[in-house]
PDB file of C-alpha atoms in Angstrom:
ATOM      1  CA  PRO A 283     -45.613 -65.670  46.908  1.00  0.00           C
ATOM      2  CA  GLU A 284     -43.154 -63.364  45.230  1.00  0.00           C
ATOM      3  CA  ALA A 285     -44.040 -61.906  41.886  1.00  0.00           C
ATOM      4  CA  ALA A 286     -42.595 -63.663  38.978  1.00  0.00           C
ATOM      5  CA  ASP A 287     -39.967 -61.818  36.951  1.00  0.00           C
ATOM      6  CA  ALA A 288     -41.411 -60.112  33.812  1.00  0.00           C
ATOM      7  CA  PRO A 289     -40.518 -61.940  30.659  1.00  0.00           C
ATOM      8  CA  ALA A 290     -37.726 -60.354  28.691  1.00  0.00           C
ATOM      9  CA  GLU A 291     -38.505 -58.554  25.485  1.00  0.00           C
ATOM     10  CA  PRO A 292     -37.630 -60.641  22.415  1.00  0.00           C
ATOM     11  CA  LEU A 293     -34.674 -59.309  20.515  1.00  0.00           C
ATOM     12  CA  ALA A 294     -35.565 -57.747  17.145  1.00  0.00           C
ATOM     13  CA  ASP A 295     -34.306 -59.554  14.122  1.00  0.00           C
ATOM     14  CA  PRO A 296     -31.870 -57.240  12.512  1.00  0.00           C
ATOM     15  CA  GLY A 297     -33.048 -58.297   9.112  1.00  0.00           C
ATOM     16  CA  THR A 298     -36.698 -57.289   9.803  1.00  0.00           C
ATOM     17  CA  ALA A 299     -36.215 -54.217  12.026  1.00  0.00           C
ATOM     18  CA  GLU A 300     -37.347 -50.848  10.536  1.00  0.00           C
ATOM     19  CA  ALA A 301     -34.632 -48.429   9.598  1.00  0.00           C
ATOM     20  CA  ALA A 302     -34.326 -45.471  11.968  1.00  0.00           C
ATOM     21  CA  PRO A 303     -35.382 -42.174  10.295  1.00  0.00           C
ATOM     22  CA  ALA A 304     -32.550 -40.164   8.956  1.00  0.00           C
ATOM     23  CA  VAL A 305     -31.626 -37.110  11.044  1.00  0.00           C
ATOM     24  CA  PRO A 306     -31.863 -33.991   8.901  1.00  0.00           C
ATOM     25  CA  ALA A 307     -28.644 -31.959   8.475  1.00  0.00           C
ATOM     26  CA  VAL A 308     -28.367 -28.924  10.718  1.00  0.00           C
ATOM     27  CA  ASP A 309     -28.411 -25.697   8.698  1.00  0.00           C
ATOM     28  CA  GLU A 310     -25.813 -23.416  10.196  1.00  0.00           C
ATOM     29  CA  ASN A 311     -27.843 -20.397   8.994  1.00  0.00           C
ATOM     30  CA  PRO A 312     -31.400 -21.409   9.451  1.00  0.00           C
ATOM     31  CA  THR A 313     -32.679 -17.863   9.265  1.00  0.00           C
ATOM     32  CA  HIS A 314     -31.123 -17.240   5.855  1.00  0.00           C
ATOM     33  CA  SER A 315     -32.397 -20.473   4.480  1.00  0.00           C
ATOM     34  CA  GLU A 316     -36.012 -19.782   5.435  1.00  0.00           C
ATOM     35  CA  HIS A 317     -36.051 -16.395   3.708  1.00  0.00           C
ATOM     36  CA  PRO A 318     -35.256 -15.379   0.154  1.00  0.00           C
ATOM     37  CA  LEU A 319     -31.940 -13.838  -0.879  1.00  0.00           C
ATOM     38  CA  ALA A 320     -31.652 -10.552  -2.765  1.00  0.00           C
ATOM     39  CA  SER A 321     -29.135  -8.624  -4.819  1.00  0.00           C
ATOM     40  CA  TYR A 322     -29.293  -4.848  -5.062  1.00  0.00           C
ATOM     41  CA  VAL A 323     -27.205  -1.674  -5.343  1.00  0.00           C
ATOM     42  CA  LEU A 324     -26.974   0.991  -2.601  1.00  0.00           C
ATOM     43  CA  HIS A 325     -25.876   4.456  -3.558  1.00  0.00           C
ATOM     44  CA  VAL A 326     -23.720   5.352  -0.535  1.00  0.00           C
ATOM     45  CA  ASN A 327     -21.797   8.597  -0.067  1.00  0.00           C
ATOM     46  CA  GLY A 328     -21.935   9.322  -3.791  1.00  0.00           C
ATOM     47  CA  ALA A 329     -20.894   5.867  -5.065  1.00  0.00           C
ATOM     48  CA  ASP A 330     -22.713   2.690  -6.127  1.00  0.00           C
ATOM     49  CA  ARG A 331     -22.145  -0.171  -3.829  1.00  0.00           C
ATOM     50  CA  PRO A 332     -23.513  -3.593  -4.988  1.00  0.00           C
ATOM     51  CA  VAL A 333     -24.732  -6.050  -2.440  1.00  0.00           C
ATOM     52  CA  THR A 334     -25.100  -9.548  -3.767  1.00  0.00           C
ATOM     53  CA  ASP A 335     -27.015 -12.639  -2.605  1.00  0.00           C
ATOM     54  CA  VAL A 336     -27.786 -11.601   0.901  1.00  0.00           C
ATOM     55  CA  TRP A 337     -30.668 -12.212   3.176  1.00  0.00           C
ATOM     56  CA  ILE A 338     -33.514  -9.806   2.223  1.00  0.00           C
ATOM     57  CA  GLY A 339     -34.208  -8.954   5.906  1.00  0.00           C
ATOM     58  CA  GLU A 340     -30.755  -7.638   6.744  1.00  0.00           C
ATOM     59  CA  SER A 341     -30.970  -4.012   8.142  1.00  0.00           C
ATOM     60  CA  LEU A 342     -29.268  -1.097   6.505  1.00  0.00           C
ATOM     61  CA  LEU A 343     -27.022  -0.830   9.536  1.00  0.00           C
ATOM     62  CA  TYR A 344     -25.875  -4.498   9.191  1.00  0.00           C
ATOM     63  CA  VAL A 345     -25.255  -4.120   5.492  1.00  0.00           C
ATOM     64  CA  LEU A 346     -23.266  -0.826   5.915  1.00  0.00           C
ATOM     65  CA  ARG A 347     -21.103  -2.334   8.673  1.00  0.00           C
ATOM     66  CA  GLU A 348     -20.675  -6.008   7.659  1.00  0.00           C
ATOM     67  CA  ARG A 349     -21.162  -5.944   3.907  1.00  0.00           C
ATOM     68  CA  LEU A 350     -19.693  -2.560   2.884  1.00  0.00           C
ATOM     69  CA  GLY A 351     -17.204  -1.995   5.622  1.00  0.00           C
ATOM     70  CA  LEU A 352     -18.678   1.312   6.755  1.00  0.00           C
ATOM     71  CA  ALA A 353     -18.333   1.019  10.493  1.00  0.00           C
ATOM     72  CA  GLY A 354     -19.096   4.632  11.490  1.00  0.00           C
ATOM     73  CA  ALA A 355     -22.779   3.950  12.361  1.00  0.00           C
ATOM     74  CA  LYS A 356     -22.941   1.990  15.601  1.00  0.00           C
ATOM     75  CA  ASP A 357     -25.375  -0.758  16.878  1.00  0.00           C
ATOM     76  CA  GLY A 358     -26.380   0.627  20.248  1.00  0.00           C
ATOM     77  CA  CYS A 359     -29.704  -0.815  20.827  1.00  0.00           C
ATOM     78  CA  SER A 360     -31.097  -2.488  17.631  1.00  0.00           C
ATOM     79  CA  GLN A 361     -34.363  -0.751  18.475  1.00  0.00           C
ATOM     80  CA  GLY A 362     -34.061   2.731  17.016  1.00  0.00           C
ATOM     81  CA  GLU A 363     -33.926   4.356  20.430  1.00  0.00           C
ATOM     82  CA  CYS A 364     -30.297   5.478  20.903  1.00  0.00           C
ATOM     83  CA  GLY A 365     -29.386   7.378  17.705  1.00  0.00           C
ATOM     84  CA  ALA A 366     -25.951   5.755  17.394  1.00  0.00           C
ATOM     85  CA  CYS A 367     -26.933   4.293  14.013  1.00  0.00           C
ATOM     86  CA  SER A 368     -28.267   7.487  12.453  1.00  0.00           C
ATOM     87  CA  VAL A 369     -27.752   8.032   8.690  1.00  0.00           C
ATOM     88  CA  LEU A 370     -29.381  10.111   5.995  1.00  0.00           C
ATOM     89  CA  VAL A 371     -31.627   8.432   3.339  1.00  0.00           C
ATOM     90  CA  ASP A 372     -32.656  10.820   0.671  1.00  0.00           C
ATOM     91  CA  GLY A 373     -31.865  13.689   3.048  1.00  0.00           C
ATOM     92  CA  ARG A 374     -33.987  12.326   5.895  1.00  0.00           C
ATOM     93  CA  LEU A 375     -32.394  11.219   9.221  1.00  0.00           C
ATOM     94  CA  VAL A 376     -33.296   7.576   9.967  1.00  0.00           C
ATOM     95  CA  ALA A 377     -32.290   4.827  12.463  1.00  0.00           C
ATOM     96  CA  SER A 378     -30.528   2.536  10.068  1.00  0.00           C
ATOM     97  CA  CYS A 379     -31.041  -0.508  12.406  1.00  0.00           C
ATOM     98  CA  LEU A 380     -34.735  -0.302  11.649  1.00  0.00           C
ATOM     99  CA  VAL A 381     -34.557   0.104   7.919  1.00  0.00           C
ATOM    100  CA  PRO A 382     -34.362  -2.979   5.722  1.00  0.00           C
ATOM    101  CA  ALA A 383     -31.338  -2.486   3.548  1.00  0.00           C
ATOM    102  CA  ALA A 384     -33.161  -3.650   0.387  1.00  0.00           C
ATOM    103  CA  THR A 385     -35.774  -0.857   0.700  1.00  0.00           C
ATOM    104  CA  ALA A 386     -32.955   1.709   0.410  1.00  0.00           C
ATOM    105  CA  ALA A 387     -31.912   0.583  -3.067  1.00  0.00           C
ATOM    106  CA  GLY A 388     -32.259   3.541  -5.400  1.00  0.00           C
ATOM    107  CA  SER A 389     -32.073   6.050  -2.574  1.00  0.00           C
ATOM    108  CA  GLU A 390     -29.113   8.296  -1.676  1.00  0.00           C
ATOM    109  CA  VAL A 391     -27.605   6.995   1.561  1.00  0.00           C
ATOM    110  CA  ARG A 392     -25.147   9.258   3.508  1.00  0.00           C
ATOM    111  CA  THR A 393     -23.206   7.979   6.446  1.00  0.00           C
ATOM    112  CA  VAL A 394     -20.848   9.768   8.837  1.00  0.00           C
ATOM    113  CA  GLU A 395     -17.928   8.863   6.557  1.00  0.00           C
ATOM    114  CA  GLY A 396     -19.674  10.881   3.849  1.00  0.00           C
ATOM    115  CA  LEU A 397     -19.552  14.151   5.861  1.00  0.00           C
ATOM    116  CA  ALA A 398     -15.787  14.492   5.292  1.00  0.00           C
ATOM    117  CA  ASN A 399     -14.735  17.058   2.706  1.00  0.00           C
ATOM    118  CA  GLY A 400     -11.533  16.291   0.703  1.00  0.00           C
ATOM    119  CA  GLY A 401     -10.556  13.689   3.191  1.00  0.00           C
ATOM    120  CA  GLN A 402     -10.830  16.115   6.069  1.00  0.00           C
ATOM    121  CA  PRO A 403     -13.397  16.023   8.846  1.00  0.00           C
ATOM    122  CA  SER A 404     -16.349  18.368   8.360  1.00  0.00           C
ATOM    123  CA  ASP A 405     -16.827  21.531  10.378  1.00  0.00           C
ATOM    124  CA  VAL A 406     -19.482  19.712  12.459  1.00  0.00           C
ATOM    125  CA  GLN A 407     -17.106  16.839  13.248  1.00  0.00           C
ATOM    126  CA  ARG A 408     -14.297  19.285  14.084  1.00  0.00           C
ATOM    127  CA  ALA A 409     -16.445  21.296  16.307  1.00  0.00           C
ATOM    128  CA  LEU A 410     -17.723  18.329  18.266  1.00  0.00           C
ATOM    129  CA  ALA A 411     -14.106  17.245  18.948  1.00  0.00           C
ATOM    130  CA  ALA A 412     -12.988  20.772  19.830  1.00  0.00           C
ATOM    131  CA  CYS A 413     -15.824  21.432  22.247  1.00  0.00           C
ATOM    132  CA  GLY A 414     -15.476  18.284  24.250  1.00  0.00           C
ATOM    133  CA  ALA A 415     -18.457  16.434  22.790  1.00  0.00           C
ATOM    134  CA  VAL A 416     -16.319  13.363  22.118  1.00  0.00           C
ATOM    135  CA  GLN A 417     -15.795  11.211  25.228  1.00  0.00           C
ATOM    136  CA  CYS A 418     -15.948   7.478  24.584  1.00  0.00           C
ATOM    137  CA  GLY A 419     -16.839   8.268  21.020  1.00  0.00           C
ATOM    138  CA  PHE A 420     -19.402   5.525  20.516  1.00  0.00           C
ATOM    139  CA  CYS A 421     -22.370   7.870  20.094  1.00  0.00           C
ATOM    140  CA  VAL A 422     -20.464  10.704  18.187  1.00  0.00           C
ATOM    141  CA  PRO A 423     -21.121   9.395  14.720  1.00  0.00           C
ATOM    142  CA  GLY A 424     -24.850   9.550  15.344  1.00  0.00           C
ATOM    143  CA  LEU A 425     -24.615  12.958  16.983  1.00  0.00           C
ATOM    144  CA  ALA A 426     -22.567  14.194  14.029  1.00  0.00           C
ATOM    145  CA  MET A 427     -25.266  13.118  11.560  1.00  0.00           C
ATOM    146  CA  THR A 428     -28.072  14.644  13.717  1.00  0.00           C
ATOM    147  CA  VAL A 429     -26.220  18.025  14.115  1.00  0.00           C
ATOM    148  CA  HIS A 430     -25.436  18.080  10.345  1.00  0.00           C
ATOM    149  CA  ASP A 431     -29.122  17.380   9.513  1.00  0.00           C
ATOM    150  CA  LEU A 432     -30.163  20.063  12.016  1.00  0.00           C
ATOM    151  CA  LEU A 433     -27.976  22.732  10.506  1.00  0.00           C
ATOM    152  CA  GLU A 434     -28.889  21.815   6.893  1.00  0.00           C
ATOM    153  CA  GLY A 435     -32.460  22.992   7.680  1.00  0.00           C
ATOM    154  CA  ASN A 436     -31.827  25.607  10.385  1.00  0.00           C
ATOM    155  CA  HIS A 437     -28.702  27.741  10.001  1.00  0.00           C
ATOM    156  CA  ALA A 438     -28.926  29.307  13.494  1.00  0.00           C
ATOM    157  CA  PRO A 439     -30.854  27.060  15.821  1.00  0.00           C
ATOM    158  CA  THR A 440     -31.624  27.989  19.401  1.00  0.00           C
ATOM    159  CA  ASP A 441     -30.406  25.830  22.240  1.00  0.00           C
ATOM    160  CA  GLN A 442     -33.939  24.598  22.644  1.00  0.00           C
ATOM    161  CA  GLU A 443     -34.112  23.553  18.991  1.00  0.00           C
ATOM    162  CA  THR A 444     -30.746  21.887  19.327  1.00  0.00           C
ATOM    163  CA  ARG A 445     -31.769  19.974  22.418  1.00  0.00           C
ATOM    164  CA  ARG A 446     -35.034  18.906  20.675  1.00  0.00           C
ATOM    165  CA  ALA A 447     -33.000  17.632  17.628  1.00  0.00           C
ATOM    166  CA  ILE A 448     -30.557  15.584  19.710  1.00  0.00           C
ATOM    167  CA  SER A 449     -33.184  14.283  22.198  1.00  0.00           C
ATOM    168  CA  GLY A 450     -33.107  10.985  20.212  1.00  0.00           C
ATOM    169  CA  ASN A 451     -29.339  10.591  20.659  1.00  0.00           C
ATOM    170  CA  LEU A 452     -28.206   8.802  23.842  1.00  0.00           C
ATOM    171  CA  CYS A 453     -24.909   9.909  25.370  1.00  0.00           C
ATOM    172  CA  ARG A 454     -23.921   9.106  28.928  1.00  0.00           C
ATOM    173  CA  CYS A 455     -20.539  10.747  28.799  1.00  0.00           C
ATOM    174  CA  SER A 456     -20.677  14.349  27.646  1.00  0.00           C
ATOM    175  CA  GLY A 457     -23.866  15.673  29.236  1.00  0.00           C
ATOM    176  CA  TYR A 458     -24.637  17.291  25.899  1.00  0.00           C
ATOM    177  CA  ARG A 459     -23.137  20.642  26.850  1.00  0.00           C
ATOM    178  CA  GLY A 460     -20.322  20.138  24.338  1.00  0.00           C
ATOM    179  CA  VAL A 461     -22.861  19.333  21.592  1.00  0.00           C
ATOM    180  CA  LEU A 462     -24.626  22.769  22.243  1.00  0.00           C
ATOM    181  CA  ASP A 463     -21.186  24.535  22.194  1.00  0.00           C
ATOM    182  CA  ALA A 464     -20.240  22.778  18.977  1.00  0.00           C
ATOM    183  CA  VAL A 465     -23.498  23.996  17.280  1.00  0.00           C
ATOM    184  CA  HIS A 466     -22.697  27.547  18.454  1.00  0.00           C
ATOM    185  CA  GLN A 467     -19.134  27.301  17.025  1.00  0.00           C
ATOM    186  CA  VAL A 468     -20.267  25.968  13.686  1.00  0.00           C
ATOM    187  CA  VAL A 469     -22.910  28.648  13.279  1.00  0.00           C
ATOM    188  CA  ALA A 470     -20.439  31.467  14.185  1.00  0.00           C
ATOM    189  CA  ASP A 471     -17.744  30.083  11.812  1.00  0.00           C
ATOM    190  CA  ARG A 472     -20.150  29.714   8.929  1.00  0.00           C
ATOM    191  CA  GLU A 473     -21.502  33.187   9.434  1.00  0.00           C
ATOM    192  CA  ALA A 474     -17.998  34.589   9.467  1.00  0.00           C
ATOM    193  CA  ALA A 475     -17.087  32.675   6.370  1.00  0.00           C
ATOM    194  CA  ASP A 476     -20.275  33.955   4.639  1.00  0.00           C
ATOM    195  CA  GLU A 477     -19.392  37.605   5.524  1.00  0.00           C
ATOM    196  CA  ALA A 478     -15.845  37.217   4.446  1.00  0.00           C
ATOM    197  CA  ALA A 479     -16.993  35.755   1.098  1.00  0.00           C
ATOM    198  CA  GLU A 480     -19.568  38.560   0.640  1.00  0.00           C
ATOM    199  CA  ALA A 481     -16.936  41.220   1.315  1.00  0.00           C
ATOM    200  CA  GLU A 482     -14.434  39.557  -1.025  1.00  0.00           C
ATOM    201  CA  ALA A 483     -17.187  39.501  -3.780  1.00  0.00           C
ATOM    202  CA  GLU A 484     -17.962  43.131  -3.291  1.00  0.00           C
ATOM    203  CA  ALA A 485     -14.291  44.082  -3.483  1.00  0.00           C
ATOM    204  CA  HIS A 486     -13.902  42.068  -6.669  1.00  0.00           C
ATOM    205  CA  ASP A 487     -16.962  43.749  -8.266  1.00  0.00           C
ATOM    206  CA  ALA A 488     -15.616  47.115  -7.368  1.00  0.00           C
ATOM    207  CA  HIS A 489     -12.324  46.417  -8.908  1.00  0.00           C
ATOM    208  CA  GLN A 490     -13.816  45.099 -12.094  1.00  0.00           C
ATOM    209  CA  ASP A 491     -16.216  48.045 -12.515  1.00  0.00           C
ATOM    210  CA  PRO A 492     -14.855  51.164 -10.605  1.00  0.00           C
ATOM    211  CA  ALA A 493     -17.290  53.993 -10.049  1.00  0.00           C
ATOM    212  CA  ARG A 494     -16.882  56.817 -12.786  1.00  0.00           C
ATOM    213  CA  ILE A 495     -17.936  60.389 -12.512  1.00  0.00           C
ATOM    214  CA  PRO A 496     -19.530  61.498 -15.712  1.00  0.00           C
ATOM    215  CA  HIS A 497     -18.271  64.803 -17.406  1.00  0.00           C
ATOM    216  CA  GLN A 498     -20.657  67.482 -16.502  1.00  0.00           C
ATOM    217  CA  THR A 499     -21.443  70.797 -18.346  1.00  0.00           C
ATOM    218  CA  GLY A 500     -21.292  73.896 -16.125  1.00  0.00           C
ATOM    219  CA  PRO A 501     -23.782  76.816 -16.000  1.00  0.00           C
ATOM    220  CA  HIS A 502     -24.598  78.567 -19.352  1.00  0.00           C
ATOM    221  CA  GLY A 503     -22.895  75.954 -21.300  1.00  0.00           C
ATOM    222  CA  PHE A 504     -19.458  76.364 -19.660  1.00  0.00           C
ATOM    223  CA  THR A 505     -17.535  73.120 -19.230  1.00  0.00           C
ATOM    224  CA  GLY A 506     -14.968  72.296 -16.617  1.00  0.00           C
ATOM    225  CA  ASN A 507     -12.074  73.710 -18.798  1.00  0.00           C
ATOM    226  CA  GLY A 508     -13.519  77.191 -19.015  1.00  0.00           C
ATOM    227  CA  SER A 509     -14.694  76.846 -22.582  1.00  0.00           C
ATOM    228  CA  VAL A 510     -18.202  77.243 -23.919  1.00  0.00           C
ATOM    229  CA  ASN A 511     -19.741  74.063 -25.099  1.00  0.00           C
ATOM    230  CA  GLY A 512     -16.278  72.609 -25.504  1.00  0.00           C
ATOM    231  CA  SER A 513     -15.151  75.383 -27.957  1.00  0.00           C
ATOM    232  CA  GLY A 514     -12.023  76.213 -25.828  1.00  0.00           C
ATOM    233  CA  SER A 515     -12.937  79.802 -25.378  1.00  0.00           C
ATOM    234  CA  GLY A 516     -13.681  81.104 -21.933  1.00  0.00           C
ATOM    235  CA  ARG A 517     -15.803  83.955 -23.422  1.00  0.00           C
ATOM    236  CA  ALA A 518     -19.438  83.463 -24.192  1.00  0.00           C
ATOM    237  CA  SER A 519     -20.639  84.778 -27.515  1.00  0.00           C
ATOM    238  CA  ALA A 520     -22.957  87.708 -27.508  1.00  0.00           C
TER     239      ALA A 520
END
């Protein structure tokens, strides 16, 4: 015999059915809601820049670019491996993608925008451009910060020292030859400027205090005018 059809499930009484659990609202920023917010002040390129009510875990790179509008430092890898995000924190070169921005509060932060002098590119930036180190340009801000940091501590680095310094900066365009040439140019230009300034200072000192030959008394008391001890007579007394 064929199996009997299974009895149909009884319909639930709408008045007695349990209410379905409410679906929680989706947080568009779940990461931010799960971590505390923070407000702090960064001292960037000589100016105080307040950062208000942001996720405490934001990197220094993110805050510089997205909060403060300083887009010079680049996000090349987010792992501290490419050097494109290099900045100075209290004079130390760091990968800003690895530094929590909140930890830099109270420190002096210097970005590639802060290398300019009077609105003009620094000598390092000009040399990198003149020597062909700028190709696609993506890595150049990090290279500029690295070369600047190198020359701050070593006024005349060898090629080997320069190569070691820029070994953490990834560049697939220039082949690094232009960077080495740029370092040579900056060193030569700075030495020439120092020599010119030294020569100018010496000339200024000589003009302010010219050398003077003191008045000398000749043999037996004769002075240069033929007198004896300044008496005006060319004849010595007996």
